[in-house]
Amino acid sequence: MADESNYSPAEVWTWNKANGGRFAAINRPSAGSTHDKELPVGRHPFQLYSLATPNGVKVTIMLEELLALGHAGAEYDAWLIRIDEGDQFGSGFVAVNPNSKIPALLDRSGPTPVRIFESGAMLLYLAEKFGALLPLDASRAECLSWLFWQMGSAPYLGGGFGHFYAYAPIKIEYAIDRFAMEVKRQLDVLDRRLAESAYLAGDDYSIADIAVWPWYGALAKGLLYDAGEFLQVQDYANVQRWTDAIAERSAVKRGRMVNRAFGDPASQLHERHDADDFLTKTQDKLAASD
Ligand SMILES: N[C@@H](CCC(=O)N[C@@H](CS)C(=O)NCC(=O)O)C(=O)O
């Protein structure tokens, strides 16, 4: 392995703002808001402030699945948060999520609004509130185990592998090797589980699949970090089968479009306030009506 650096850490770390990397402009070593900005509020019980990254898509898929199951109380307004422009540091957003990351959710169905941050907490909150997509039998523990597996594992995929393979200003062999090995191990964990059962919790689709699919399904299709060939994702046959089955669900197709501000204009629904918006307010339709 090449000797990539003569760097040795100083006694005390100092912030080098210009250290490069894809997200250097928004990363900082402190929390809290940077500016005053209230969040908009729509007419539905749930207010979602998000962007269609894998963490954001988990929640829009969940809300669309609940609506498809007939839970009208899951109606929601989805507002676009542009993290590359620093919207997550506005005072209103920080009041909903002190961690300044999308997604952030407000349940306004009761007398006092309830804030929920962390996408895994949102899936669990919504599943419990509506009694859906979280099994009540013995497979409940399996479902929760895979849900928490995702929350613990994906940072190695995104913050570890993805960062050093795709976003870091220099390619560091040690870092890419370490995280590529871990991500392949994770794909193997999933593949072995999905050799045993149709879905992660067992026979039925659940919040465990909704948490894992946006990350590992996208990875399996080569859509994350352009790393399909590097990681030889086609070798994980059970992950491929599961990924394709979930992609066919109509709630998943809708959920992927919400708060999407990149890709094909026909796939981008920047804000969602009504079920009809999928037909009339995608970016291609809005451009045609200008
Ligand atoms: N564990 C959190 C992770 C959320 C997260 O990392 N969100 C990213 C986008 S996927 C974000 O908002 N980044 C903006 C920032 O770090 O300033 C969750 O699952 O909700």
CSV table of C-alpha atoms and ligand atoms in Angstrom, one decimal:
chain,number,residue,atom,x,y,z
A,1,MET,CA,0.0,0.0,0.0
A,2,ALA,CA,1.3,3.5,-0.9
A,3,ASP,CA,2.4,5.7,1.9
A,4,GLU,CA,-0.2,8.4,1.4
A,5,SER,CA,0.6,10.8,4.1
A,6,ASN,CA,3.2,12.1,6.5
A,7,TYR,CA,0.4,13.6,8.6
A,8,SER,CA,0.4,13.3,12.3
A,9,PRO,CA,-2.4,14.9,14.4
A,10,ALA,CA,-1.6,18.1,16.3
A,11,GLU,CA,-2.1,18.3,20.0
A,12,VAL,CA,-5.4,20.1,19.6
A,13,TRP,CA,-7.6,19.8,16.5
A,14,THR,CA,-8.5,23.0,14.7
A,15,TRP,CA,-11.1,23.5,12.1
A,16,ASN,CA,-9.7,23.8,8.5
A,17,LYS,CA,-12.7,25.2,6.7
A,18,ALA,CA,-11.1,24.7,3.3
A,19,ASN,CA,-10.4,21.0,3.6
A,20,GLY,CA,-12.2,20.2,0.4
A,21,GLY,CA,-14.6,17.3,-0.1
A,22,ARG,CA,-18.1,17.4,-1.5
A,23,PHE,CA,-19.8,18.7,1.6
A,24,ALA,CA,-17.1,21.0,2.9
A,25,ALA,CA,-19.3,24.1,2.5
A,26,ILE,CA,-22.0,22.8,4.9
A,27,ASN,CA,-19.9,20.8,7.4
A,28,ARG,CA,-18.9,22.5,10.6
A,29,PRO,CA,-17.9,21.3,14.1
A,30,SER,CA,-20.8,22.8,16.1
A,31,ALA,CA,-24.5,22.5,16.4
A,32,GLY,CA,-27.5,24.9,16.5
A,33,SER,CA,-29.1,27.3,14.0
A,34,THR,CA,-27.1,29.7,11.9
A,35,HIS,CA,-30.1,31.9,10.9
A,36,ASP,CA,-33.7,32.7,11.7
A,37,LYS,CA,-36.2,31.0,9.4
A,38,GLU,CA,-39.6,29.6,10.3
A,39,LEU,CA,-40.8,26.4,8.6
A,40,PRO,CA,-43.9,26.4,6.5
A,41,VAL,CA,-46.9,24.5,7.7
A,42,GLY,CA,-49.6,22.9,5.5
A,43,ARG,CA,-53.1,21.6,6.3
A,44,HIS,CA,-52.3,17.9,6.9
A,45,PRO,CA,-51.6,16.1,10.2
A,46,PHE,CA,-48.0,15.4,9.3
A,47,GLN,CA,-45.5,17.9,8.2
A,48,LEU,CA,-42.3,16.5,6.7
A,49,TYR,CA,-39.2,18.6,6.0
A,50,SER,CA,-36.9,16.5,3.9
A,51,LEU,CA,-35.0,15.7,0.7
A,52,ALA,CA,-35.1,12.5,-1.3
A,53,THR,CA,-31.8,11.0,-0.1
A,54,PRO,CA,-32.0,7.4,1.1
A,55,ASN,CA,-32.8,8.6,4.6
A,56,GLY,CA,-35.5,10.9,3.4
A,57,VAL,CA,-37.0,8.4,1.1
A,58,LYS,CA,-37.6,5.9,3.9
A,59,VAL,CA,-40.2,8.3,5.4
A,60,THR,CA,-42.0,9.2,2.2
A,61,ILE,CA,-42.3,5.5,1.3
A,62,MET,CA,-43.7,4.8,4.8
A,63,LEU,CA,-46.3,7.6,4.5
A,64,GLU,CA,-47.3,6.5,1.0
A,65,GLU,CA,-47.6,2.9,2.2
A,66,LEU,CA,-49.8,4.0,5.1
A,67,LEU,CA,-52.0,6.0,2.8
A,68,ALA,CA,-52.2,3.0,0.4
A,69,LEU,CA,-53.4,0.9,3.3
A,70,GLY,CA,-56.2,3.3,3.9
A,71,HIS,CA,-54.8,5.3,6.9
A,72,ALA,CA,-56.1,8.7,5.9
A,73,GLY,CA,-54.6,10.1,9.2
A,74,ALA,CA,-51.1,9.7,7.5
A,75,GLU,CA,-51.8,12.5,5.1
A,76,TYR,CA,-48.9,14.8,4.9
A,77,ASP,CA,-47.3,17.9,3.5
A,78,ALA,CA,-43.7,17.4,2.3
A,79,TRP,CA,-41.5,20.5,2.2
A,80,LEU,CA,-38.2,20.6,0.4
A,81,ILE,CA,-35.1,21.1,2.5
A,82,ARG,CA,-32.0,21.9,0.3
A,83,ILE,CA,-29.2,20.7,2.5
A,84,ASP,CA,-26.5,22.0,0.1
A,85,GLU,CA,-27.9,25.5,0.7
A,86,GLY,CA,-27.9,25.1,4.5
A,87,ASP,CA,-31.7,25.0,5.0
A,88,GLN,CA,-31.1,22.4,7.8
A,89,PHE,CA,-29.5,25.2,9.9
A,90,GLY,CA,-32.5,27.5,10.0
A,91,SER,CA,-34.1,28.1,13.4
A,92,GLY,CA,-37.4,26.4,12.5
A,93,PHE,CA,-35.7,23.3,11.3
A,94,VAL,CA,-33.4,23.0,14.3
A,95,ALA,CA,-36.4,23.3,16.6
A,96,VAL,CA,-37.8,20.1,14.9
A,97,ASN,CA,-34.4,18.3,14.5
A,98,PRO,CA,-31.6,19.6,16.9
A,99,ASN,CA,-29.3,17.3,14.8
A,100,SER,CA,-29.8,19.5,11.7
A,101,LYS,CA,-30.2,16.6,9.2
A,102,ILE,CA,-33.1,15.6,7.0
A,103,PRO,CA,-35.6,14.1,7.5
A,104,ALA,CA,-37.6,16.0,10.2
A,105,LEU,CA,-41.2,15.2,11.0
A,106,LEU,CA,-43.9,17.0,12.9
A,107,ASP,CA,-47.1,15.2,14.0
A,108,ARG,CA,-49.8,17.9,14.4
A,109,SER,CA,-52.7,15.6,14.8
A,110,GLY,CA,-53.0,16.2,18.5
A,111,PRO,CA,-53.4,19.3,20.7
A,112,THR,CA,-49.6,19.7,21.0
A,113,PRO,CA,-47.3,19.1,18.0
A,114,VAL,CA,-44.9,16.1,18.4
A,115,ARG,CA,-41.5,16.4,16.8
A,116,ILE,CA,-39.7,13.3,15.5
A,117,PHE,CA,-36.1,13.2,14.3
A,118,GLU,CA,-34.0,10.2,13.0
A,119,SER,CA,-35.6,8.3,10.2
A,120,GLY,CA,-35.7,5.0,12.1
A,121,ALA,CA,-37.6,6.7,15.0
A,122,MET,CA,-40.1,8.0,12.4
A,123,LEU,CA,-40.7,4.6,10.9
A,124,LEU,CA,-41.3,3.1,14.4
A,125,TYR,CA,-43.5,6.1,15.5
A,126,LEU,CA,-45.7,5.8,12.4
A,127,ALA,CA,-45.9,2.0,12.5
A,128,GLU,CA,-47.0,2.1,16.2
A,129,LYS,CA,-49.4,5.0,15.6
A,130,PHE,CA,-51.2,3.3,12.8
A,131,GLY,CA,-50.6,-0.4,13.8
A,132,ALA,CA,-49.1,-1.2,10.4
A,133,LEU,CA,-46.0,-2.6,8.9
A,134,LEU,CA,-44.6,-3.8,12.2
A,135,PRO,CA,-45.5,-7.4,13.0
A,136,LEU,CA,-47.1,-8.2,16.4
A,137,ASP,CA,-46.0,-11.8,16.5
A,138,ALA,CA,-42.6,-13.3,17.0
A,139,SER,CA,-41.2,-11.6,13.9
A,140,ARG,CA,-41.6,-8.2,15.6
A,141,ALA,CA,-38.2,-8.7,17.3
A,142,GLU,CA,-36.7,-9.7,13.9
A,143,CYS,CA,-38.2,-6.6,12.3
A,144,LEU,CA,-36.8,-4.3,15.0
A,145,SER,CA,-33.4,-6.0,14.8
A,146,TRP,CA,-33.1,-5.3,11.1
A,147,LEU,CA,-34.4,-1.7,11.5
A,148,PHE,CA,-31.7,-1.0,14.1
A,149,TRP,CA,-29.2,-2.9,11.9
A,150,GLN,CA,-29.8,-0.4,9.2
A,151,MET,CA,-29.4,2.6,11.4
A,152,GLY,CA,-26.1,1.3,12.7
A,153,SER,CA,-24.7,0.0,9.4
A,154,ALA,CA,-25.6,2.6,6.8
A,155,PRO,CA,-23.1,5.2,8.2
A,156,TYR,CA,-20.3,2.8,7.2
A,157,LEU,CA,-21.8,2.7,3.7
A,158,GLY,CA,-22.5,6.4,3.4
A,159,GLY,CA,-20.1,8.2,5.7
A,160,GLY,CA,-17.4,5.6,5.3
A,161,PHE,CA,-17.3,3.9,1.9
A,162,GLY,CA,-19.3,6.6,0.0
A,163,HIS,CA,-17.4,9.4,1.4
A,164,PHE,CA,-13.9,8.1,0.7
A,165,TYR,CA,-14.8,6.4,-2.6
A,166,ALA,CA,-16.8,9.2,-4.2
A,167,TYR,CA,-16.6,12.5,-2.2
A,168,ALA,CA,-13.2,12.9,-0.5
A,169,PRO,CA,-10.8,15.3,-2.3
A,170,ILE,CA,-8.1,12.6,-2.4
A,171,LYS,CA,-8.3,8.8,-2.9
A,172,ILE,CA,-7.0,7.1,0.3
A,173,GLU,CA,-6.4,3.4,-0.4
A,174,TYR,CA,-6.5,2.4,3.3
A,175,ALA,CA,-9.9,4.1,3.8
A,176,ILE,CA,-11.5,2.8,0.6
A,177,ASP,CA,-10.2,-0.8,1.3
A,178,ARG,CA,-11.5,-0.7,4.9
A,179,PHE,CA,-14.9,0.5,4.0
A,180,ALA,CA,-15.3,-1.5,0.8
A,181,MET,CA,-14.6,-4.7,2.9
A,182,GLU,CA,-17.2,-3.6,5.4
A,183,VAL,CA,-19.9,-2.8,2.8
A,184,LYS,CA,-19.3,-6.1,1.1
A,185,ARG,CA,-19.7,-7.8,4.4
A,186,GLN,CA,-23.0,-6.0,5.0
A,187,LEU,CA,-24.3,-7.0,1.6
A,188,ASP,CA,-23.4,-10.6,2.5
A,189,VAL,CA,-25.3,-10.3,5.8
A,190,LEU,CA,-28.4,-9.1,3.9
A,191,ASP,CA,-28.0,-11.7,1.2
A,192,ARG,CA,-27.8,-14.6,3.7
A,193,ARG,CA,-30.9,-13.3,5.5
A,194,LEU,CA,-32.8,-12.9,2.3
A,195,ALA,CA,-31.9,-16.5,1.3
A,196,GLU,CA,-34.0,-17.6,4.3
A,197,SER,CA,-37.1,-15.4,3.9
A,198,ALA,CA,-38.8,-13.2,1.4
A,199,TYR,CA,-38.4,-10.0,3.5
A,200,LEU,CA,-36.1,-9.1,6.3
A,201,ALA,CA,-38.6,-9.7,9.2
A,202,GLY,CA,-40.0,-12.9,7.6
A,203,ASP,CA,-42.8,-13.5,5.1
A,204,ASP,CA,-44.1,-10.0,5.2
A,205,TYR,CA,-42.9,-6.6,4.0
A,206,SER,CA,-42.3,-4.3,7.0
A,207,ILE,CA,-40.6,-1.1,8.3
A,208,ALA,CA,-37.3,-3.1,8.3
A,209,ASP,CA,-37.5,-3.4,4.5
A,210,ILE,CA,-38.5,0.3,4.2
A,211,ALA,CA,-35.4,1.3,6.2
A,212,VAL,CA,-32.9,-0.9,4.4
A,213,TRP,CA,-34.1,-0.7,0.8
A,214,PRO,CA,-33.4,3.0,0.0
A,215,TRP,CA,-29.7,2.4,0.9
A,216,TYR,CA,-28.9,-1.2,0.0
A,217,GLY,CA,-31.4,-1.6,-2.8
A,218,ALA,CA,-29.9,1.5,-4.5
A,219,LEU,CA,-26.4,0.2,-3.8
A,220,ALA,CA,-27.4,-3.2,-5.3
A,221,LYS,CA,-28.5,-1.5,-8.5
A,222,GLY,CA,-25.3,0.5,-8.9
A,223,LEU,CA,-27.1,3.8,-8.1
A,224,LEU,CA,-25.0,4.8,-5.1
A,225,TYR,CA,-21.6,6.3,-5.6
A,226,ASP,CA,-21.3,4.6,-9.1
A,227,ALA,CA,-19.9,1.7,-7.2
A,228,GLY,CA,-21.8,-1.3,-8.7
A,229,GLU,CA,-18.9,-2.7,-10.6
A,230,PHE,CA,-16.3,-2.0,-7.9
A,231,LEU,CA,-18.3,-3.9,-5.3
A,232,GLN,CA,-19.6,-6.5,-7.8
A,233,VAL,CA,-23.1,-6.0,-6.5
A,234,GLN,CA,-24.7,-8.4,-9.0
A,235,ASP,CA,-23.2,-11.3,-7.0
A,236,TYR,CA,-25.8,-10.8,-4.2
A,237,ALA,CA,-28.6,-12.6,-5.9
A,238,ASN,CA,-31.1,-12.6,-2.9
A,239,VAL,CA,-30.5,-8.9,-2.4
A,240,GLN,CA,-31.2,-8.4,-6.1
A,241,ARG,CA,-34.5,-10.3,-6.0
A,242,TRP,CA,-35.7,-8.4,-2.9
A,243,THR,CA,-34.6,-5.1,-4.3
A,244,ASP,CA,-36.6,-5.7,-7.5
A,245,ALA,CA,-39.7,-6.8,-5.7
A,246,ILE,CA,-39.8,-3.7,-3.5
A,247,ALA,CA,-39.1,-1.4,-6.5
A,248,GLU,CA,-42.4,-2.6,-8.0
A,249,ARG,CA,-44.6,-1.4,-5.2
A,250,SER,CA,-46.6,1.6,-6.2
A,251,ALA,CA,-46.2,3.4,-2.8
A,252,VAL,CA,-42.4,3.0,-3.2
A,253,LYS,CA,-42.5,4.5,-6.7
A,254,ARG,CA,-44.4,7.5,-5.3
A,255,GLY,CA,-42.3,7.8,-2.2
A,256,ARG,CA,-39.1,8.0,-4.2
A,257,MET,CA,-40.4,11.0,-6.1
A,258,VAL,CA,-41.3,13.2,-3.1
A,259,ASN,CA,-38.8,16.0,-2.2
A,260,ARG,CA,-36.6,14.8,-5.1
A,261,ALA,CA,-34.6,17.7,-6.5
A,262,PHE,CA,-32.2,15.8,-8.9
A,263,GLY,CA,-32.5,13.4,-11.8
A,264,ASP,CA,-35.2,13.1,-14.5
A,265,PRO,CA,-37.6,16.1,-14.1
A,266,ALA,CA,-40.5,13.6,-14.4
A,267,SER,CA,-39.3,11.9,-11.2
A,268,GLN,CA,-39.1,15.1,-9.2
A,269,LEU,CA,-42.0,16.2,-7.0
A,270,HIS,CA,-40.3,19.0,-5.0
A,271,GLU,CA,-43.2,19.4,-2.6
A,272,ARG,CA,-46.1,17.1,-2.0
A,273,HIS,CA,-49.4,18.4,-0.5
A,274,ASP,CA,-52.0,16.2,-2.2
A,275,ALA,CA,-52.2,12.7,-3.8
A,276,ASP,CA,-52.8,14.4,-7.2
A,277,ASP,CA,-49.5,16.2,-7.1
A,278,PHE,CA,-47.8,13.1,-8.5
A,279,LEU,CA,-49.8,13.6,-11.7
A,280,THR,CA,-49.7,17.3,-12.0
A,281,LYS,CA,-46.8,18.9,-10.1
A,282,THR,CA,-43.7,17.0,-11.2
A,283,GLN,CA,-41.0,19.2,-12.6
A,284,ASP,CA,-41.6,18.2,-16.2
A,285,LYS,CA,-45.3,19.1,-15.9
A,286,LEU,CA,-44.6,22.4,-14.1
A,287,ALA,CA,-42.0,23.4,-16.8
A,288,ALA,CA,-44.6,22.5,-19.6
A,289,SER,CA,-47.2,24.7,-17.9
A,290,ASP,CA,-44.9,27.8,-17.6
B,1,LIG,N1,-29.4,9.1,11.2
B,1,LIG,C1,-30.0,10.1,10.5
B,1,LIG,C2,-29.2,10.6,9.3
B,1,LIG,C3,-29.7,11.7,8.6
B,1,LIG,C4,-28.7,12.3,7.6
B,1,LIG,O1,-27.5,12.0,7.6
B,1,LIG,N2,-29.2,13.2,6.7
B,1,LIG,C5,-28.3,13.8,5.8
B,1,LIG,C6,-28.9,13.6,4.3
B,1,LIG,S1,-29.0,11.9,4.0
B,1,LIG,C7,-28.3,15.3,6.0
B,1,LIG,O2,-29.3,15.9,6.3
B,1,LIG,N3,-27.1,16.0,5.8
B,1,LIG,C8,-27.0,17.4,6.0
B,1,LIG,C9,-25.9,17.8,6.9
B,1,LIG,O3,-25.2,16.9,7.4
B,1,LIG,O4,-25.7,19.0,7.1
B,1,LIG,C10,-31.4,9.6,10.0
B,1,LIG,O5,-31.5,8.5,9.6
B,1,LIG,O6,-32.4,10.4,10.0
